[in-house]
mmCIF file of C-alpha atoms and ligand atoms in Angstrom:
data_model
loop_
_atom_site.group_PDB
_atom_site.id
_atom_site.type_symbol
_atom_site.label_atom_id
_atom_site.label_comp_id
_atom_site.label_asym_id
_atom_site.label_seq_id
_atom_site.Cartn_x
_atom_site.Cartn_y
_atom_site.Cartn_z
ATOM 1 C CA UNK A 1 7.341 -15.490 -5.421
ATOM 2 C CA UNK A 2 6.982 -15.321 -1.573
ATOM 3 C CA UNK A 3 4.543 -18.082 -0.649
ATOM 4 C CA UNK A 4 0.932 -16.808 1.050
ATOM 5 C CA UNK A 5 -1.933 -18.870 1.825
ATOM 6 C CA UNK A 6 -5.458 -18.834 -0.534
ATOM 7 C CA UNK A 7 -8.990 -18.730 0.743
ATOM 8 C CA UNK A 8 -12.061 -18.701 -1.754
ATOM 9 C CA UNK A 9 -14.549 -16.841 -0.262
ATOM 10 C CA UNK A 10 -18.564 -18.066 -1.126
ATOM 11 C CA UNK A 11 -20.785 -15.146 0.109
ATOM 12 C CA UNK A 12 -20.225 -11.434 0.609
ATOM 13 C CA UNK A 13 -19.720 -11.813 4.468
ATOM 14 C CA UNK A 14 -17.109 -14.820 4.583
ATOM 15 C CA UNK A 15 -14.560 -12.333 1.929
ATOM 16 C CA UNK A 16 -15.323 -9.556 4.497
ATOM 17 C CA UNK A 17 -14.590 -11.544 7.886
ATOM 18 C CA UNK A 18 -11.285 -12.823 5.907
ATOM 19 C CA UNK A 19 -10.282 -9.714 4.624
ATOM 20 C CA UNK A 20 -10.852 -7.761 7.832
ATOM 21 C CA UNK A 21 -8.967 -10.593 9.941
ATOM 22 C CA UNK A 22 -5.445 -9.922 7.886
ATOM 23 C CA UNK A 23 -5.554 -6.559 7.480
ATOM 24 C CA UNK A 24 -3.107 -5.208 4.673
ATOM 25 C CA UNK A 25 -1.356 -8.167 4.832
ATOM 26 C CA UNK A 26 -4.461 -9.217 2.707
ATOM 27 C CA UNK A 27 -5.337 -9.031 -0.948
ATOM 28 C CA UNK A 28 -8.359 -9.978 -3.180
ATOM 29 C CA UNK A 29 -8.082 -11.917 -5.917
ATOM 30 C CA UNK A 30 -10.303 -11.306 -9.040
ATOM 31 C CA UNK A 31 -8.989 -12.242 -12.461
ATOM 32 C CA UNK A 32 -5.438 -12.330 -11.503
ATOM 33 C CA UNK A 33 -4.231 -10.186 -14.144
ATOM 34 C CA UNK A 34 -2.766 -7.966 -12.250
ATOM 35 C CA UNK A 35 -2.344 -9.433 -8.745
ATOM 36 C CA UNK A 36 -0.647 -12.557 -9.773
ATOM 37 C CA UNK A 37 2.059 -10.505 -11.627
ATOM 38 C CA UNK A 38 2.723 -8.122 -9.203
ATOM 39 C CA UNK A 39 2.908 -10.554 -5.851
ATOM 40 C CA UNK A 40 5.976 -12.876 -8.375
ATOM 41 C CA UNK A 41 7.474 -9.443 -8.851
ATOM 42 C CA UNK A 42 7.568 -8.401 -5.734
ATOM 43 C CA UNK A 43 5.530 -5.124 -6.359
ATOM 44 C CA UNK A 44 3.351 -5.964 -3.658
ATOM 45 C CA UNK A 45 3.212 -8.717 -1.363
ATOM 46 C CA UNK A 46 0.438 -10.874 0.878
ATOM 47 C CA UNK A 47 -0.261 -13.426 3.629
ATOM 48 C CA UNK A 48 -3.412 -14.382 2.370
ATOM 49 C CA UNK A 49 -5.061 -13.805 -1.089
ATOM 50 C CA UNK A 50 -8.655 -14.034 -0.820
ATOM 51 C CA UNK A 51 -10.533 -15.013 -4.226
ATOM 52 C CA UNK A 52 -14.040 -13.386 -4.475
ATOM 53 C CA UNK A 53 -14.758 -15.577 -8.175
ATOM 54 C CA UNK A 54 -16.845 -18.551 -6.065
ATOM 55 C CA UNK A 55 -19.298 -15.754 -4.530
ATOM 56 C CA UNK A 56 -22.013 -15.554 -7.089
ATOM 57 C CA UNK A 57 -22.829 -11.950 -6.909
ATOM 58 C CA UNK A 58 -19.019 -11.018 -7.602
ATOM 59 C CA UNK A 59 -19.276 -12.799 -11.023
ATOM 60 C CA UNK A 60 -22.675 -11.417 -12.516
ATOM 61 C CA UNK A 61 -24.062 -8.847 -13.983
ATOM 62 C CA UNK A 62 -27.886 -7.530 -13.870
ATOM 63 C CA UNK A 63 -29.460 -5.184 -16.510
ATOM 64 C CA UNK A 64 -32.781 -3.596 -16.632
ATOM 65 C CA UNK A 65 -33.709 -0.850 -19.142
ATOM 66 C CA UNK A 66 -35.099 0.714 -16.576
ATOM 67 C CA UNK A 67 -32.987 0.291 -13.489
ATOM 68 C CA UNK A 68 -29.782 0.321 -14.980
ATOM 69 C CA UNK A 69 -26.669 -2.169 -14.765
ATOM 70 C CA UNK A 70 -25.477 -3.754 -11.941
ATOM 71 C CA UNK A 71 -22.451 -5.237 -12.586
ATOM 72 C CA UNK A 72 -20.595 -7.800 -10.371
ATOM 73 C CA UNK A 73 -17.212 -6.733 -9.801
ATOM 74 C CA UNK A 74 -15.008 -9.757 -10.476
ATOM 75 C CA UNK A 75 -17.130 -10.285 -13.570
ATOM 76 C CA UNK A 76 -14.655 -10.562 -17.011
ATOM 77 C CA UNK A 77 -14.592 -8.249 -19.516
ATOM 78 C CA UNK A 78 -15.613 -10.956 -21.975
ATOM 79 C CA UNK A 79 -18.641 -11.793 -20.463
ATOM 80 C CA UNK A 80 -20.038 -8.129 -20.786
ATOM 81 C CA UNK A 81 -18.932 -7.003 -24.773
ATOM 82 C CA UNK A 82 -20.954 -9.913 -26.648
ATOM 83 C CA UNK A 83 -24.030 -7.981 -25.296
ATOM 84 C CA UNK A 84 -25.761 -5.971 -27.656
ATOM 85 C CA UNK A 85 -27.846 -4.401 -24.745
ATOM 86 C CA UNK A 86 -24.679 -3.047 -22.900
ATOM 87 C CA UNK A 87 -23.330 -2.395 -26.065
ATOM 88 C CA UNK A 88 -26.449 -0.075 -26.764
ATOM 89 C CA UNK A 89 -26.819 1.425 -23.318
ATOM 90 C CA UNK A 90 -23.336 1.775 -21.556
ATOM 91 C CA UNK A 91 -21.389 1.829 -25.041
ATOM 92 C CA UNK A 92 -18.219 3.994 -23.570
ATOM 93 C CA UNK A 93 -18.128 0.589 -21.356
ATOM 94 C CA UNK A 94 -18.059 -1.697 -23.962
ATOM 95 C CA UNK A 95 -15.137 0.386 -25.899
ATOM 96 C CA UNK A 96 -13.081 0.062 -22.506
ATOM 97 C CA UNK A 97 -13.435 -3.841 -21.700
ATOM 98 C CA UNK A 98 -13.037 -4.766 -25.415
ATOM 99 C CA UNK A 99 -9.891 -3.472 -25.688
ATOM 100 C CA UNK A 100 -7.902 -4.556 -21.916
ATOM 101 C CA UNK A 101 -4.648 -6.622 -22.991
ATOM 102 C CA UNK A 102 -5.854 -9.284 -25.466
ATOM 103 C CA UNK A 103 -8.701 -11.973 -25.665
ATOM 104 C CA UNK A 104 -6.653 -14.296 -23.368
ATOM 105 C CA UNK A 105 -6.386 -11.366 -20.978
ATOM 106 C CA UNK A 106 -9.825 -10.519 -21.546
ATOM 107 C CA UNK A 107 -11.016 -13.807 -20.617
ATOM 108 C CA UNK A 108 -10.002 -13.393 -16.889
ATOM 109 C CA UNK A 109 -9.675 -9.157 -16.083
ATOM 110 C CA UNK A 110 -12.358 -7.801 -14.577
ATOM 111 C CA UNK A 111 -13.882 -4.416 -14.694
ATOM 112 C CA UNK A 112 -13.783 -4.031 -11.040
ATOM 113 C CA UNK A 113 -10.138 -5.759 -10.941
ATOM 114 C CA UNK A 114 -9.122 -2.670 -13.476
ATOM 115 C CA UNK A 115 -10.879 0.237 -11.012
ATOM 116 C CA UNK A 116 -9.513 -1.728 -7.519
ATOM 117 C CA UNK A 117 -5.693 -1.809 -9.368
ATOM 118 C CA UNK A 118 -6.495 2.068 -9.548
ATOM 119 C CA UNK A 119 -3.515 2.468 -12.426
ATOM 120 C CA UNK A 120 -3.386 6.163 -13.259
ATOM 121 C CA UNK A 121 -3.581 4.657 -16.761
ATOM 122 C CA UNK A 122 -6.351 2.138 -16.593
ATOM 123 C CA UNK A 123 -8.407 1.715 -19.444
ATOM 124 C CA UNK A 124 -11.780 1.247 -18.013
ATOM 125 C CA UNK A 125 -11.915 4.114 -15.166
ATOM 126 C CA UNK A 126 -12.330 7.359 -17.800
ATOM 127 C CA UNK A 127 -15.541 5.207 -19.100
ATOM 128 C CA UNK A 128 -17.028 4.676 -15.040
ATOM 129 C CA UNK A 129 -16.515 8.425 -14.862
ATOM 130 C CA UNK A 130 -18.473 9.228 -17.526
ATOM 131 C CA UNK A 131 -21.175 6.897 -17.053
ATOM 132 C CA UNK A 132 -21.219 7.992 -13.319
ATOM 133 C CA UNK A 133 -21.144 4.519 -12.370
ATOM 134 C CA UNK A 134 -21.377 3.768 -8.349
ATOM 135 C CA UNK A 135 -18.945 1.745 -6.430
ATOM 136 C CA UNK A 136 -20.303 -0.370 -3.977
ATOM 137 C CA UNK A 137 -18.318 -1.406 -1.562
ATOM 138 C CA UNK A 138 -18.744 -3.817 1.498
ATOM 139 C CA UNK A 139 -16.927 -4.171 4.549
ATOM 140 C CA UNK A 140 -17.156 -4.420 8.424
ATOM 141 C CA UNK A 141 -19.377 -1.580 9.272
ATOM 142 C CA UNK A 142 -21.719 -2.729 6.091
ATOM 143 C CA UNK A 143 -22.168 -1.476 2.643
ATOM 144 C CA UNK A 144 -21.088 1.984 1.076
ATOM 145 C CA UNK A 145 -21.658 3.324 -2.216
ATOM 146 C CA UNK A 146 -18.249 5.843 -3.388
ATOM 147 C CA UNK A 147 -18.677 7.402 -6.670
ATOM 148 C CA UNK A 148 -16.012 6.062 -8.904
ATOM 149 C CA UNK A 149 -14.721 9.981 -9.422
ATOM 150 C CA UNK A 150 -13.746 9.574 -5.779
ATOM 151 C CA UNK A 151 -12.384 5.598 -5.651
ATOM 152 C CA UNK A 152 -8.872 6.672 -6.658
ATOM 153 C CA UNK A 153 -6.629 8.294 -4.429
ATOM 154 C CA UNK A 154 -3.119 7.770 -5.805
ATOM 155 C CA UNK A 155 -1.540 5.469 -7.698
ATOM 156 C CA UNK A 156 -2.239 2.039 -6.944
ATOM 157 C CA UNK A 157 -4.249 3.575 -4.682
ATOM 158 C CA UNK A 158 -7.819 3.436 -3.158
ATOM 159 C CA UNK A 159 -10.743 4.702 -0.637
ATOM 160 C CA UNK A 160 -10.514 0.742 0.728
ATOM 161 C CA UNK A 161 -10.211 0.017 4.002
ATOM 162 C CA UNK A 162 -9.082 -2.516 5.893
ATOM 163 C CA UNK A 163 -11.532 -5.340 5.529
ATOM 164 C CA UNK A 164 -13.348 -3.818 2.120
ATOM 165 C CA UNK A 165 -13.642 -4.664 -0.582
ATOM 166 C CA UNK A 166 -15.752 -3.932 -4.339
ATOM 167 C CA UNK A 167 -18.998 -5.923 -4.297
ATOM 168 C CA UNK A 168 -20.345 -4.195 -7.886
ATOM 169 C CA UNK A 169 -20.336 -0.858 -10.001
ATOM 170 C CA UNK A 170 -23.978 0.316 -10.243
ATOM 171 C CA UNK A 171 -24.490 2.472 -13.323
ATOM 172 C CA UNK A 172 -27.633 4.760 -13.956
ATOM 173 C CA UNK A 173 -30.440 3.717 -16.294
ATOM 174 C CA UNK A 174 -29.460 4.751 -19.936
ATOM 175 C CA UNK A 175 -31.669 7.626 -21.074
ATOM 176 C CA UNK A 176 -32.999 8.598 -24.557
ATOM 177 C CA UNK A 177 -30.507 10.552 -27.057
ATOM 178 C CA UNK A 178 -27.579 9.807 -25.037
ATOM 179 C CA UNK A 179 -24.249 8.026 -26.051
ATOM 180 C CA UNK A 180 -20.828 7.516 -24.483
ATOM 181 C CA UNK A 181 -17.144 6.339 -25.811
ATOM 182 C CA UNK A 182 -14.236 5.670 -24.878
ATOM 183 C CA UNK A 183 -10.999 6.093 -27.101
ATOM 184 C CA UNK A 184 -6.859 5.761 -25.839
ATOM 185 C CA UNK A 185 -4.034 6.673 -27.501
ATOM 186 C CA UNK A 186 -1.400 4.216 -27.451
ATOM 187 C CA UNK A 187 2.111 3.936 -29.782
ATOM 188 C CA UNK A 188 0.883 0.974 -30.774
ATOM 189 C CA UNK A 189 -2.710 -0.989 -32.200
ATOM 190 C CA UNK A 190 -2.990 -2.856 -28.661
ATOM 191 C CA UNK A 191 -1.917 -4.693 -25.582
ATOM 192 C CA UNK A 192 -0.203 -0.734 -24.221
ATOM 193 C CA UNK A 193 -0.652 1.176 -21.456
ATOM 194 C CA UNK A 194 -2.206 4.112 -22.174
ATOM 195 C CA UNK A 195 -0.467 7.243 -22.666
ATOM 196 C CA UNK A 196 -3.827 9.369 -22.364
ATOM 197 C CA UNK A 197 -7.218 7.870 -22.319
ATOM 198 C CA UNK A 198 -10.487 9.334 -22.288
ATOM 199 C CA UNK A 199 -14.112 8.624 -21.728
ATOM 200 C CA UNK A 200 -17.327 10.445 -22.332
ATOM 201 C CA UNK A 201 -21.280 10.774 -21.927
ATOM 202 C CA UNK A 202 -23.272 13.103 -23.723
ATOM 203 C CA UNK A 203 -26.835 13.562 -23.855
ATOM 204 C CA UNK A 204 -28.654 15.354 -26.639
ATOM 205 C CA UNK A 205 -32.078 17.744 -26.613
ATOM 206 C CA UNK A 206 -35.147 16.030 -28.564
ATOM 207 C CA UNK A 207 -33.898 18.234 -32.132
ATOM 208 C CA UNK A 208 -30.360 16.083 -31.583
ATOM 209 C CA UNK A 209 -28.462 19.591 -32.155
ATOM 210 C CA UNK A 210 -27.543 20.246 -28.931
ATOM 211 C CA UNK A 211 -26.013 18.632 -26.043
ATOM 212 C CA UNK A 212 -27.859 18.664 -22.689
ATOM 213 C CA UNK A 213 -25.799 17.140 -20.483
ATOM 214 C CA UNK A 214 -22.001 16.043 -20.519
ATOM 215 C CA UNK A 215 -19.533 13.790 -18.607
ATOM 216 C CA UNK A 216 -15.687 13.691 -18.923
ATOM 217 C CA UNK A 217 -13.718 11.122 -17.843
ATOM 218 C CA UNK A 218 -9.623 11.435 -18.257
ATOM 219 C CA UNK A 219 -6.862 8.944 -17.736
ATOM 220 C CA UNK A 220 -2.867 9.035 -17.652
ATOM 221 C CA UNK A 221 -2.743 12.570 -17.232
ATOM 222 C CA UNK A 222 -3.028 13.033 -13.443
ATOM 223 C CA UNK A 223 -1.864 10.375 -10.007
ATOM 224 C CA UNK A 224 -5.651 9.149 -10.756
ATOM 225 C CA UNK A 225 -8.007 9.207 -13.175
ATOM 226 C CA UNK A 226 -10.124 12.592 -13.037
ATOM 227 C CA UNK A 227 -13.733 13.581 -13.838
ATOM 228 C CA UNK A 228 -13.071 16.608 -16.090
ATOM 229 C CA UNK A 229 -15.710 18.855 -14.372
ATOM 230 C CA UNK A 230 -15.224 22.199 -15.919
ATOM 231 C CA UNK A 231 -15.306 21.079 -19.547
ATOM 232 C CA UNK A 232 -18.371 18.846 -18.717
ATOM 233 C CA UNK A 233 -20.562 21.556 -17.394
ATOM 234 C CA UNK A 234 -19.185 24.067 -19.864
ATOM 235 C CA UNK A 235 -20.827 21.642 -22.671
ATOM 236 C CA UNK A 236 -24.156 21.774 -21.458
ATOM 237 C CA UNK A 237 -26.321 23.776 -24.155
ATOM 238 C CA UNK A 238 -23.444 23.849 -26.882
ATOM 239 C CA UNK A 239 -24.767 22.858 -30.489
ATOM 240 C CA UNK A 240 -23.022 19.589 -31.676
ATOM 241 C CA UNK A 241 -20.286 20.296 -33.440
ATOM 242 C CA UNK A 242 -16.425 20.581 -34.256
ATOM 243 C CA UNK A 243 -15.868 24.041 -32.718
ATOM 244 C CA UNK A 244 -17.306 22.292 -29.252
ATOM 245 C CA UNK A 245 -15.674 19.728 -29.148
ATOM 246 C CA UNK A 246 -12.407 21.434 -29.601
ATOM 247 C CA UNK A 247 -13.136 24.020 -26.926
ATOM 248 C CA UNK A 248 -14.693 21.185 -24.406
ATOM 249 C CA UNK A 249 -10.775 19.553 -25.088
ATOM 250 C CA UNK A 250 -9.086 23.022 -24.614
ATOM 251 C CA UNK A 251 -10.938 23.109 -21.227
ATOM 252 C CA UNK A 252 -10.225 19.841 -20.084
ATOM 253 C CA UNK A 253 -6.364 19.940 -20.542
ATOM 254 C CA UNK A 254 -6.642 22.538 -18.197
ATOM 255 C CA UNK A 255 -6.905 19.854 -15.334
ATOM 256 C CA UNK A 256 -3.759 18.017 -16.820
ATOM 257 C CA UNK A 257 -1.127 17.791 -14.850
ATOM 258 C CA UNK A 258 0.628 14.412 -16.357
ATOM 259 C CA UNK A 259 4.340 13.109 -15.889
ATOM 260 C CA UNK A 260 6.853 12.688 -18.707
ATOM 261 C CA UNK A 261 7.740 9.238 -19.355
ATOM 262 C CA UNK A 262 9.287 6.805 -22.188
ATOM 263 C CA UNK A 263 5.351 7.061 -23.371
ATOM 264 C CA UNK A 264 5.552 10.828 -23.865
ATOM 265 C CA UNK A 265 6.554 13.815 -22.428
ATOM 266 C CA UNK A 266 3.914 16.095 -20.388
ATOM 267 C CA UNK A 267 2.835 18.442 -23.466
ATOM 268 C CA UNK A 268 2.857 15.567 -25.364
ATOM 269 C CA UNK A 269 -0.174 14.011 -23.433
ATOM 270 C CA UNK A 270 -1.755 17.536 -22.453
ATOM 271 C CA UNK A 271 -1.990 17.706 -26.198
ATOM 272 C CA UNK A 272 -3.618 14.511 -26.181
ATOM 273 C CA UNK A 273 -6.534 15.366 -24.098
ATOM 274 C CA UNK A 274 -7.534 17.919 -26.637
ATOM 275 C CA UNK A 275 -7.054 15.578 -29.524
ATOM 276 C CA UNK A 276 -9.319 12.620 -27.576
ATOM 277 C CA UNK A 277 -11.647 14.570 -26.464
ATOM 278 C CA UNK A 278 -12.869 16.043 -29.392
ATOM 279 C CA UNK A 279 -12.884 12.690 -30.972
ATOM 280 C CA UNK A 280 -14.903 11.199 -28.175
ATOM 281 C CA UNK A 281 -17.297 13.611 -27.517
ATOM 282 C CA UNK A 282 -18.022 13.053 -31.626
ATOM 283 C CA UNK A 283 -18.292 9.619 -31.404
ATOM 284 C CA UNK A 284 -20.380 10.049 -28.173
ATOM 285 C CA UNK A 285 -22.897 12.354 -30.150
ATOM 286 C CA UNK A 286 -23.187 10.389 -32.945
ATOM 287 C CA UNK A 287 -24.204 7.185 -31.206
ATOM 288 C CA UNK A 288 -26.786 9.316 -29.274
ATOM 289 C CA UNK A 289 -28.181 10.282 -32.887
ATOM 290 C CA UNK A 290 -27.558 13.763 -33.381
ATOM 291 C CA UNK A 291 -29.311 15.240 -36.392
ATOM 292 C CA UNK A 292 -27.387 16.845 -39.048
HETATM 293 C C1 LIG B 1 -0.755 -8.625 -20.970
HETATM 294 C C2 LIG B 1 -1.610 -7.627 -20.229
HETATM 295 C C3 LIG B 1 -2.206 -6.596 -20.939
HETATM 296 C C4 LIG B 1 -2.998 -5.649 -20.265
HETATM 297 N N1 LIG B 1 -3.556 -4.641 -20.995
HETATM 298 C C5 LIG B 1 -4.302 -3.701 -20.355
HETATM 299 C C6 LIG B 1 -4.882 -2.632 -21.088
HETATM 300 O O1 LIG B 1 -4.767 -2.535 -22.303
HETATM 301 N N2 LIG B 1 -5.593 -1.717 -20.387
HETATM 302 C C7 LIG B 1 -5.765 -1.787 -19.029
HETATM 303 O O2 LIG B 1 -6.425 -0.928 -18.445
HETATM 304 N N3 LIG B 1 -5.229 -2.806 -18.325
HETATM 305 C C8 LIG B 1 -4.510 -3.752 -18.952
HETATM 306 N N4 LIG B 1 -3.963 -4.770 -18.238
HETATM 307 C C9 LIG B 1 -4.267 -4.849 -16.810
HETATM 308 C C10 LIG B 1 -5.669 -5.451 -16.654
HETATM 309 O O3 LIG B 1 -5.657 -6.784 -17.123
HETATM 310 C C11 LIG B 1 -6.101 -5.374 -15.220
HETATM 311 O O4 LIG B 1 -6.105 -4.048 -14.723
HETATM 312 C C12 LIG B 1 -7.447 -6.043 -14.985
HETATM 313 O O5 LIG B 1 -8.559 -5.320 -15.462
HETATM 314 C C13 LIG B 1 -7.590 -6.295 -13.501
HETATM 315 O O6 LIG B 1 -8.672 -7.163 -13.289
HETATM 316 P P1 LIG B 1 -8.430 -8.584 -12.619
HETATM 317 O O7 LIG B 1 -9.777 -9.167 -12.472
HETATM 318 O O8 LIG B 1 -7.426 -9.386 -13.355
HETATM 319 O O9 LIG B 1 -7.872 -8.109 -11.200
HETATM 320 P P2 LIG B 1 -6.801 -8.769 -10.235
HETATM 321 O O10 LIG B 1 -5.470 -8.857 -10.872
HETATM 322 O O11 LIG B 1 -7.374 -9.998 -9.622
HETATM 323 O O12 LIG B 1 -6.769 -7.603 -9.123
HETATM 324 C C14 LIG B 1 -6.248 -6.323 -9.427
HETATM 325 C C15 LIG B 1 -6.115 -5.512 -8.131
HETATM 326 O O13 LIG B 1 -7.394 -5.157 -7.636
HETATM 327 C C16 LIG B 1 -7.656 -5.805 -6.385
HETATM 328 N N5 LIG B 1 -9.028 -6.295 -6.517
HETATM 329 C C17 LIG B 1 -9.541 -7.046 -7.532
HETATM 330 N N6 LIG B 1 -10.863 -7.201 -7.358
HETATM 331 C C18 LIG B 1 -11.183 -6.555 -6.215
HETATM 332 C C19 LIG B 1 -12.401 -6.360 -5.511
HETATM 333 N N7 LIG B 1 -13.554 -6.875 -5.961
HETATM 334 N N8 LIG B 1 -12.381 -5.641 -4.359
HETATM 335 C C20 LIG B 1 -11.202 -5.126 -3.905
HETATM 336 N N9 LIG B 1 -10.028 -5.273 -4.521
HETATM 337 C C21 LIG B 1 -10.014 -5.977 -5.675
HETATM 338 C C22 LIG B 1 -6.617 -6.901 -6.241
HETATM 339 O O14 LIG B 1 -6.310 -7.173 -4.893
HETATM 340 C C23 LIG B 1 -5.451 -6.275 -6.981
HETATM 341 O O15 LIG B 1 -4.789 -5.352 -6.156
HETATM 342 C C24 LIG B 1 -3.181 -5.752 -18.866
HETATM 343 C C25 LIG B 1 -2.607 -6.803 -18.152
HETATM 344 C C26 LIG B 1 -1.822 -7.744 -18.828
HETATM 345 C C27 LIG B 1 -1.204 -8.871 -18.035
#
């Protein structure tokens, strides 16, 4: 591994001033998961890494019924999936941090880490979409808020700029008869990429029969994870069952586009989408308490 030099940044402002002085020839360090393995193979390389852990904001998370979450961005996915609140409110979120890598790899990767390493493929991005979660981002001219739908822009990939970087992802206040999941399909039981992932918000009328309002969020089957728009709109006013969830999939593998790989050739996944979705959106519906 190349040597670089570390700095551990304590507020907001000292990770931006170091950031912005090295240009690309900077990198921020969250959990390490991915960073440390990819600057000893020589996937990407740094002068300085700058680690955000020591700034307090970076490694907590806020939650109020009725504000929403606010969650740090270096904070680990094991700190968030003990909490039966989250689990109740954001529970597509939940799904997504409780299964990155393993426990060990749990106990350091971040939720922001996992949306900043913008993998085509990353677990926890199709769940953001859904639950139309906010990235905030800080840098020399100040703070900016990006929609995750719009944080990717290729693989590896992001709207960062020189001197940026993720302060937290801001998710809406839950609301009542709504539920999210997220499910992957993988050749194995865990620790695999995924070969398509997705994530999804639904939220019922007061009867529990129909769904109001829908979000789609797909992974591995585009350069970046994608909000599927079409099939989310299309769901609004459908009754809650099998034959809409099957057409809400059939919709969304419209926007597929993925490669063919040792994981599975392009049909393969496009298939996929259909299969996950319609799983999703009845898990999704379920844990929003649909009647009948
Ligand atoms: C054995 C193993 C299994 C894994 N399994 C899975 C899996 O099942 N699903 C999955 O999705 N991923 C998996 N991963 C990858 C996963 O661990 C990472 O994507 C993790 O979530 C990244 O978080 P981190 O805190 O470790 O980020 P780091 O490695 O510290 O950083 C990741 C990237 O984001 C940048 N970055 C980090 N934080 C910020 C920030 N606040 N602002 C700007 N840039 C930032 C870094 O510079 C780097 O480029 C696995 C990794 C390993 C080693």
């Amino acid at each position: 591994m190349k040597d670089f030099d570390y700095a551990a940044a304590s507020t907001v402002d000292e990770a931006v001033s170091l950031l912005a002085a090295q240009g690309d020839r900077a990198r921020v360090l969250a959990g390490g998961t991915d960073i440390i393995v990819q600057l000893r193979e020589g996937l990407r390389s740094a002068d300085l890494v700058v680690d955000v852990k020591k700034i307090p904001e970076l490694v907590r998370y806020e939650f109020d019924a009725k504000r929403g979450l606010r969650l740090g961005a270096a904070t680990s996915c094991y700190q968030i999936y003990g909490d039966e609140a989250l689990k109740q409110a954001y529970p597509a979120l939940i799904d997504s941090a409780s299964l990155i890598g393993g426990w060990q790899i749990q106990g350091r990767a971040s939720i922001g880490g996992n949306l900043c390493n913008s993998s085509p493929a990353a677990d926890s991005i199709p769940s953001l979409i859904a639950l139309a979660a906010v990235a905030e981002i800080a840098g020399p001219q100040g703070v900016r808020d990006v929609p995750v739908e719009k944080f990717c822009t290729a693989p590896g990939r992001n709207v960062l700029g020189r001197g940026e970087f993720l302060v937290a992802l801001k998710f809406p206040a839950p609301v009542a008869r709504s539920g999210s999941a997220y499910l992957r399909f993988i050749p194995r039981n865990e620790m695999d990429i995924a070969v398509v992932g997705a994530g999804v918000w639904v939220r019922l009328n007061d009867a529990g029969n129909k769904i109001e309002e829908a979000r789609i969020g797909l992974a591995a089957v585009a350069p970046t994870p994608l909000l599927a728009e079409e099939a989310s709109t299309w769901l609004a006013g459908k009754p809650t069952d099998e034959k809409t969830y099957a057409e809400a999939g059939e919709l969304a593998k419209k926007i597929a586009t993925p490669i063919s790989d040792r994981r599975g050739p392009a049909d393969y996944r496009t298939h996929l989408v259909g299969v996950l979705i319609k799983r999703a959106l009845a898990k999704a519906v379920e844990r929003a308490g649909a009647s009948g």
